[in-house]
Amino acid sequence: MLYLNVHFSEKDEAKSKYARWDPEKKKWYATNEKYYYRFSKWIEGESVATNNVYIAVMDRECWKCKNETPVYGFAVRSKGIIDITGETDDIEEYTGFDTVIIPISSNDVPEEVRKYLSESTKCEIRFSKTIKKSYFSNICTHCNTLQGNHFVYDEVDSFTGIETTMLEENPISYIKFKLVNDIPLIYEAGDHIVAPPVKIFDENNIIESGISIE
């Protein structure tokens, strides 16, 4: 089930597309993920996450002190993402990744996930001299230095540039959050594409957070 942002003036149009009304939350919602694309004008994003989302955790050498420090990303299984733009029916086949990892600074990150990171890790809002703005960041546990988004997510041995062979020495663990309802993502299929395909998700390396996201 996916809640929609339907303006009052468009309620009849939403109803004609078989959206349903939740009188308690006073919001329209769609029930069949196969047809989410029909409601794209009321979904704030390019895709939809279903079932579960995760925090991906891996160790990374701090660029400043050179000690190993945990870094975090917001992760969604590719098979749990529905593209509503019509670009692809299979995110994993299209991108080559079995898991999509998004920076924790992204607006895609649910409030519950960001709260967990704030309370359980050193992640916090920090000002970056490089880009001259503040954002929710990974922080070194040893020297308290900001680990920038480019450093954590875009370099060769980091989340989106990682290769399967690297995982043997530096495996990724996943903290699981259950989705009560599906949620929209700004993520657009094709942000990162690799060949040959890369499998980075490990069913045996999951930690249950015990937290459900409404």
mmCIF file of C-alpha atoms in Angstrom:
data_model
loop_
_atom_site.group_PDB
_atom_site.id
_atom_site.type_symbol
_atom_site.label_atom_id
_atom_site.label_comp_id
_atom_site.label_asym_id
_atom_site.label_seq_id
_atom_site.Cartn_x
_atom_site.Cartn_y
_atom_site.Cartn_z
ATOM 1 C CA MET A 1 0.000 0.000 0.000
ATOM 2 C CA LEU A 2 1.263 3.458 -0.935
ATOM 3 C CA TYR A 3 -0.077 6.761 0.370
ATOM 4 C CA LEU A 4 -0.484 9.502 -2.227
ATOM 5 C CA ASN A 5 -0.270 13.295 -2.101
ATOM 6 C CA VAL A 6 -3.597 14.097 -3.727
ATOM 7 C CA HIS A 7 -4.850 17.685 -3.669
ATOM 8 C CA PHE A 8 -8.525 18.070 -2.774
ATOM 9 C CA SER A 9 -9.292 19.368 -6.272
ATOM 10 C CA GLU A 10 -7.937 16.116 -7.761
ATOM 11 C CA LYS A 11 -9.785 13.675 -5.519
ATOM 12 C CA ASP A 12 -12.251 12.645 -8.239
ATOM 13 C CA GLU A 13 -9.407 11.910 -10.640
ATOM 14 C CA ALA A 14 -7.636 9.801 -8.008
ATOM 15 C CA LYS A 15 -10.867 7.943 -7.269
ATOM 16 C CA SER A 16 -11.399 7.276 -10.985
ATOM 17 C CA LYS A 17 -8.001 5.532 -11.040
ATOM 18 C CA TYR A 18 -9.175 3.325 -8.146
ATOM 19 C CA ALA A 19 -7.267 5.032 -5.366
ATOM 20 C CA ARG A 20 -8.838 4.454 -1.971
ATOM 21 C CA TRP A 21 -9.533 6.865 0.872
ATOM 22 C CA ASP A 22 -8.203 6.396 4.409
ATOM 23 C CA PRO A 23 -10.639 8.310 6.663
ATOM 24 C CA GLU A 24 -8.330 8.031 9.670
ATOM 25 C CA LYS A 25 -5.241 9.510 7.991
ATOM 26 C CA LYS A 26 -7.370 11.541 5.560
ATOM 27 C CA LYS A 27 -5.195 10.491 2.652
ATOM 28 C CA TRP A 28 -5.671 8.620 -0.610
ATOM 29 C CA TYR A 29 -3.676 5.458 -1.211
ATOM 30 C CA ALA A 30 -2.965 2.894 -3.936
ATOM 31 C CA THR A 31 -3.118 -0.813 -3.166
ATOM 32 C CA ASN A 32 -1.711 -2.636 -6.208
ATOM 33 C CA GLU A 33 2.010 -2.051 -6.769
ATOM 34 C CA LYS A 34 1.636 -3.269 -10.349
ATOM 35 C CA TYR A 35 -0.259 -0.061 -11.120
ATOM 36 C CA TYR A 36 1.633 2.474 -9.009
ATOM 37 C CA TYR A 37 2.798 4.154 -12.217
ATOM 38 C CA ARG A 38 -0.780 5.321 -12.817
ATOM 39 C CA PHE A 39 -0.500 7.500 -9.724
ATOM 40 C CA SER A 40 2.924 8.996 -10.538
ATOM 41 C CA LYS A 41 1.624 12.586 -10.435
ATOM 42 C CA TRP A 42 0.843 12.084 -6.734
ATOM 43 C CA ILE A 43 4.061 10.271 -5.813
ATOM 44 C CA GLU A 44 7.016 12.429 -4.749
ATOM 45 C CA GLY A 45 9.783 10.541 -6.482
ATOM 46 C CA GLU A 46 10.814 8.385 -9.404
ATOM 47 C CA SER A 47 10.399 5.011 -7.698
ATOM 48 C CA VAL A 48 8.858 3.206 -4.722
ATOM 49 C CA ALA A 49 10.474 1.033 -2.032
ATOM 50 C CA THR A 50 8.570 -2.037 -0.830
ATOM 51 C CA ASN A 51 8.850 -4.599 1.994
ATOM 52 C CA ASN A 52 12.061 -3.593 3.816
ATOM 53 C CA VAL A 53 14.795 -0.975 3.795
ATOM 54 C CA TYR A 54 18.234 -1.162 5.397
ATOM 55 C CA ILE A 55 21.222 0.704 6.720
ATOM 56 C CA ALA A 56 24.326 -0.626 4.975
ATOM 57 C CA VAL A 57 27.448 -0.646 7.169
ATOM 58 C CA MET A 58 31.046 -1.156 6.079
ATOM 59 C CA ASP A 59 34.487 -0.221 7.393
ATOM 60 C CA ARG A 60 36.426 2.430 5.519
ATOM 61 C CA GLU A 61 39.843 3.961 6.081
ATOM 62 C CA CYS A 62 39.403 7.539 7.279
ATOM 63 C CA TRP A 63 40.914 9.918 4.736
ATOM 64 C CA LYS A 64 42.517 11.937 7.540
ATOM 65 C CA CYS A 65 43.687 9.668 10.388
ATOM 66 C CA LYS A 66 43.898 6.457 8.267
ATOM 67 C CA ASN A 67 42.129 4.380 10.927
ATOM 68 C CA GLU A 68 39.255 2.057 10.016
ATOM 69 C CA THR A 69 35.880 3.654 10.772
ATOM 70 C CA PRO A 70 32.336 2.452 10.035
ATOM 71 C CA VAL A 71 30.434 4.308 7.326
ATOM 72 C CA TYR A 72 26.734 4.044 6.587
ATOM 73 C CA GLY A 73 24.385 4.198 3.614
ATOM 74 C CA PHE A 74 20.643 3.912 3.145
ATOM 75 C CA ALA A 75 20.024 0.648 1.283
ATOM 76 C CA VAL A 76 17.118 -0.866 -0.626
ATOM 77 C CA ARG A 77 17.139 -4.244 -2.362
ATOM 78 C CA SER A 78 16.849 -3.726 -6.105
ATOM 79 C CA LYS A 79 14.122 -6.350 -6.299
ATOM 80 C CA GLY A 80 12.187 -4.294 -3.726
ATOM 81 C CA ILE A 81 12.147 -1.134 -5.864
ATOM 82 C CA ILE A 82 9.366 -0.296 -8.313
ATOM 83 C CA ASP A 83 10.286 2.154 -11.066
ATOM 84 C CA ILE A 84 7.237 4.329 -11.812
ATOM 85 C CA THR A 85 8.809 6.204 -14.732
ATOM 86 C CA GLY A 86 8.539 3.242 -17.081
ATOM 87 C CA GLU A 87 12.303 3.104 -17.582
ATOM 88 C CA THR A 88 12.612 -0.508 -16.451
ATOM 89 C CA ASP A 89 10.683 -3.393 -14.898
ATOM 90 C CA ASP A 90 13.799 -4.841 -13.251
ATOM 91 C CA ILE A 91 16.111 -2.457 -11.371
ATOM 92 C CA GLU A 92 18.686 -5.175 -10.691
ATOM 93 C CA GLU A 93 18.972 -6.223 -14.318
ATOM 94 C CA TYR A 94 19.012 -2.611 -15.504
ATOM 95 C CA THR A 95 21.651 -1.270 -13.094
ATOM 96 C CA GLY A 96 23.711 -4.408 -12.454
ATOM 97 C CA PHE A 97 23.431 -3.932 -8.672
ATOM 98 C CA ASP A 98 21.345 -6.206 -6.462
ATOM 99 C CA THR A 99 21.201 -3.412 -3.885
ATOM 100 C CA VAL A 100 20.785 0.342 -4.233
ATOM 101 C CA ILE A 101 22.784 2.337 -1.678
ATOM 102 C CA ILE A 102 21.845 5.983 -1.226
ATOM 103 C CA PRO A 103 23.722 8.653 0.792
ATOM 104 C CA ILE A 104 22.338 9.132 4.298
ATOM 105 C CA SER A 105 22.014 12.857 3.514
ATOM 106 C CA SER A 106 19.357 12.110 0.877
ATOM 107 C CA ASN A 107 15.728 13.103 1.349
ATOM 108 C CA ASP A 108 14.944 9.453 0.588
ATOM 109 C CA VAL A 109 16.059 8.429 4.080
ATOM 110 C CA PRO A 110 13.020 7.894 6.356
ATOM 111 C CA GLU A 111 12.892 9.815 9.611
ATOM 112 C CA GLU A 112 13.068 6.587 11.637
ATOM 113 C CA VAL A 113 16.286 5.529 9.893
ATOM 114 C CA ARG A 114 17.938 8.905 10.398
ATOM 115 C CA LYS A 115 16.895 8.907 14.066
ATOM 116 C CA TYR A 116 18.446 5.453 14.512
ATOM 117 C CA LEU A 117 21.710 6.681 12.980
ATOM 118 C CA SER A 118 21.693 9.820 15.133
ATOM 119 C CA GLU A 119 21.172 7.848 18.335
ATOM 120 C CA SER A 120 23.307 4.767 17.612
ATOM 121 C CA THR A 121 26.265 6.099 15.597
ATOM 122 C CA LYS A 122 28.398 9.225 15.251
ATOM 123 C CA CYS A 123 26.463 10.339 12.157
ATOM 124 C CA GLU A 124 25.300 13.924 12.500
ATOM 125 C CA ILE A 125 24.677 17.151 10.615
ATOM 126 C CA ARG A 126 28.055 18.705 9.927
ATOM 127 C CA PHE A 127 29.290 21.630 7.817
ATOM 128 C CA SER A 128 31.448 20.674 4.842
ATOM 129 C CA LYS A 129 34.142 23.154 3.836
ATOM 130 C CA THR A 130 34.378 21.410 0.470
ATOM 131 C CA ILE A 131 30.818 22.040 -0.667
ATOM 132 C CA LYS A 132 30.197 24.891 1.794
ATOM 133 C CA LYS A 133 26.957 23.525 3.237
ATOM 134 C CA SER A 134 25.781 21.376 6.127
ATOM 135 C CA TYR A 135 24.373 17.892 5.657
ATOM 136 C CA PHE A 136 23.799 14.643 7.566
ATOM 137 C CA SER A 137 27.202 12.988 7.412
ATOM 138 C CA ASN A 138 29.354 10.006 8.263
ATOM 139 C CA ILE A 139 31.892 10.903 10.959
ATOM 140 C CA CYS A 140 35.147 9.118 11.817
ATOM 141 C CA THR A 141 34.885 7.386 15.190
ATOM 142 C CA HIS A 142 38.585 8.065 15.882
ATOM 143 C CA CYS A 143 39.370 11.641 14.828
ATOM 144 C CA ASN A 144 35.803 12.995 14.537
ATOM 145 C CA THR A 145 36.385 14.113 10.933
ATOM 146 C CA LEU A 146 33.584 14.331 8.378
ATOM 147 C CA GLN A 147 33.736 11.599 5.741
ATOM 148 C CA GLY A 148 32.296 13.349 2.690
ATOM 149 C CA ASN A 149 29.662 11.892 0.380
ATOM 150 C CA HIS A 150 32.050 11.609 -2.559
ATOM 151 C CA PHE A 151 34.608 9.797 -0.403
ATOM 152 C CA VAL A 152 32.056 7.350 1.067
ATOM 153 C CA TYR A 153 29.791 6.636 -1.905
ATOM 154 C CA ASP A 154 31.582 7.411 -5.160
ATOM 155 C CA GLU A 155 35.169 6.225 -4.870
ATOM 156 C CA VAL A 156 36.230 2.830 -6.251
ATOM 157 C CA ASP A 157 36.331 0.890 -2.967
ATOM 158 C CA SER A 158 33.233 2.506 -1.478
ATOM 159 C CA PHE A 159 29.551 1.582 -1.620
ATOM 160 C CA THR A 160 28.585 2.307 -5.223
ATOM 161 C CA GLY A 161 32.001 1.484 -6.643
ATOM 162 C CA ILE A 162 32.591 -1.684 -4.667
ATOM 163 C CA GLU A 163 33.459 -4.989 -6.334
ATOM 164 C CA THR A 164 32.438 -8.436 -5.120
ATOM 165 C CA THR A 165 36.062 -9.418 -4.489
ATOM 166 C CA MET A 166 36.434 -6.516 -2.041
ATOM 167 C CA LEU A 167 33.628 -7.895 0.128
ATOM 168 C CA GLU A 168 35.697 -10.921 1.143
ATOM 169 C CA GLU A 169 37.939 -8.711 3.280
ATOM 170 C CA ASN A 170 35.448 -5.951 4.054
ATOM 171 C CA PRO A 171 31.880 -7.338 4.113
ATOM 172 C CA ILE A 172 28.839 -5.098 4.266
ATOM 173 C CA SER A 173 26.331 -5.704 7.043
ATOM 174 C CA TYR A 174 22.715 -4.568 6.856
ATOM 175 C CA ILE A 175 20.426 -3.234 9.583
ATOM 176 C CA LYS A 176 16.854 -4.078 8.635
ATOM 177 C CA PHE A 177 13.760 -1.874 8.967
ATOM 178 C CA LYS A 178 10.299 -3.236 8.129
ATOM 179 C CA LEU A 179 8.066 -1.092 5.919
ATOM 180 C CA VAL A 180 4.450 -1.141 7.077
ATOM 181 C CA ASN A 181 3.542 0.755 3.904
ATOM 182 C CA ASP A 182 5.505 1.309 0.722
ATOM 183 C CA ILE A 183 7.398 4.604 0.495
ATOM 184 C CA PRO A 184 8.360 6.871 -2.431
ATOM 185 C CA LEU A 185 12.006 7.368 -3.413
ATOM 186 C CA ILE A 186 13.617 10.206 -5.319
ATOM 187 C CA TYR A 187 16.071 7.564 -6.576
ATOM 188 C CA GLU A 188 16.002 7.219 -10.345
ATOM 189 C CA ALA A 189 17.055 3.949 -11.974
ATOM 190 C CA GLY A 190 20.320 4.405 -13.812
ATOM 191 C CA ASP A 191 22.117 6.678 -11.334
ATOM 192 C CA HIS A 192 24.766 3.951 -11.159
ATOM 193 C CA ILE A 193 25.115 1.189 -13.754
ATOM 194 C CA VAL A 194 27.785 -1.533 -13.831
ATOM 195 C CA ALA A 195 28.719 -4.555 -15.917
ATOM 196 C CA PRO A 196 29.199 -7.342 -15.109
ATOM 197 C CA PRO A 197 26.544 -7.416 -12.343
ATOM 198 C CA VAL A 198 27.652 -6.932 -8.736
ATOM 199 C CA LYS A 199 26.078 -8.856 -5.850
ATOM 200 C CA ILE A 200 26.651 -7.050 -2.572
ATOM 201 C CA PHE A 201 23.704 -8.145 -0.420
ATOM 202 C CA ASP A 202 24.298 -10.943 2.094
ATOM 203 C CA GLU A 203 21.226 -12.607 3.620
ATOM 204 C CA ASN A 204 23.455 -13.954 6.404
ATOM 205 C CA ASN A 205 24.723 -10.539 7.428
ATOM 206 C CA ILE A 206 21.479 -8.870 8.515
ATOM 207 C CA ILE A 207 20.857 -7.232 11.883
ATOM 208 C CA GLU A 208 17.228 -6.714 12.927
ATOM 209 C CA SER A 209 16.540 -3.185 14.148
ATOM 210 C CA GLY A 210 13.111 -4.179 15.442
ATOM 211 C CA ILE A 211 11.775 -0.908 14.014
ATOM 212 C CA SER A 212 8.807 -0.643 11.657
ATOM 213 C CA ILE A 213 8.345 2.370 9.385
ATOM 214 C CA GLU A 214 4.780 3.577 8.828
#
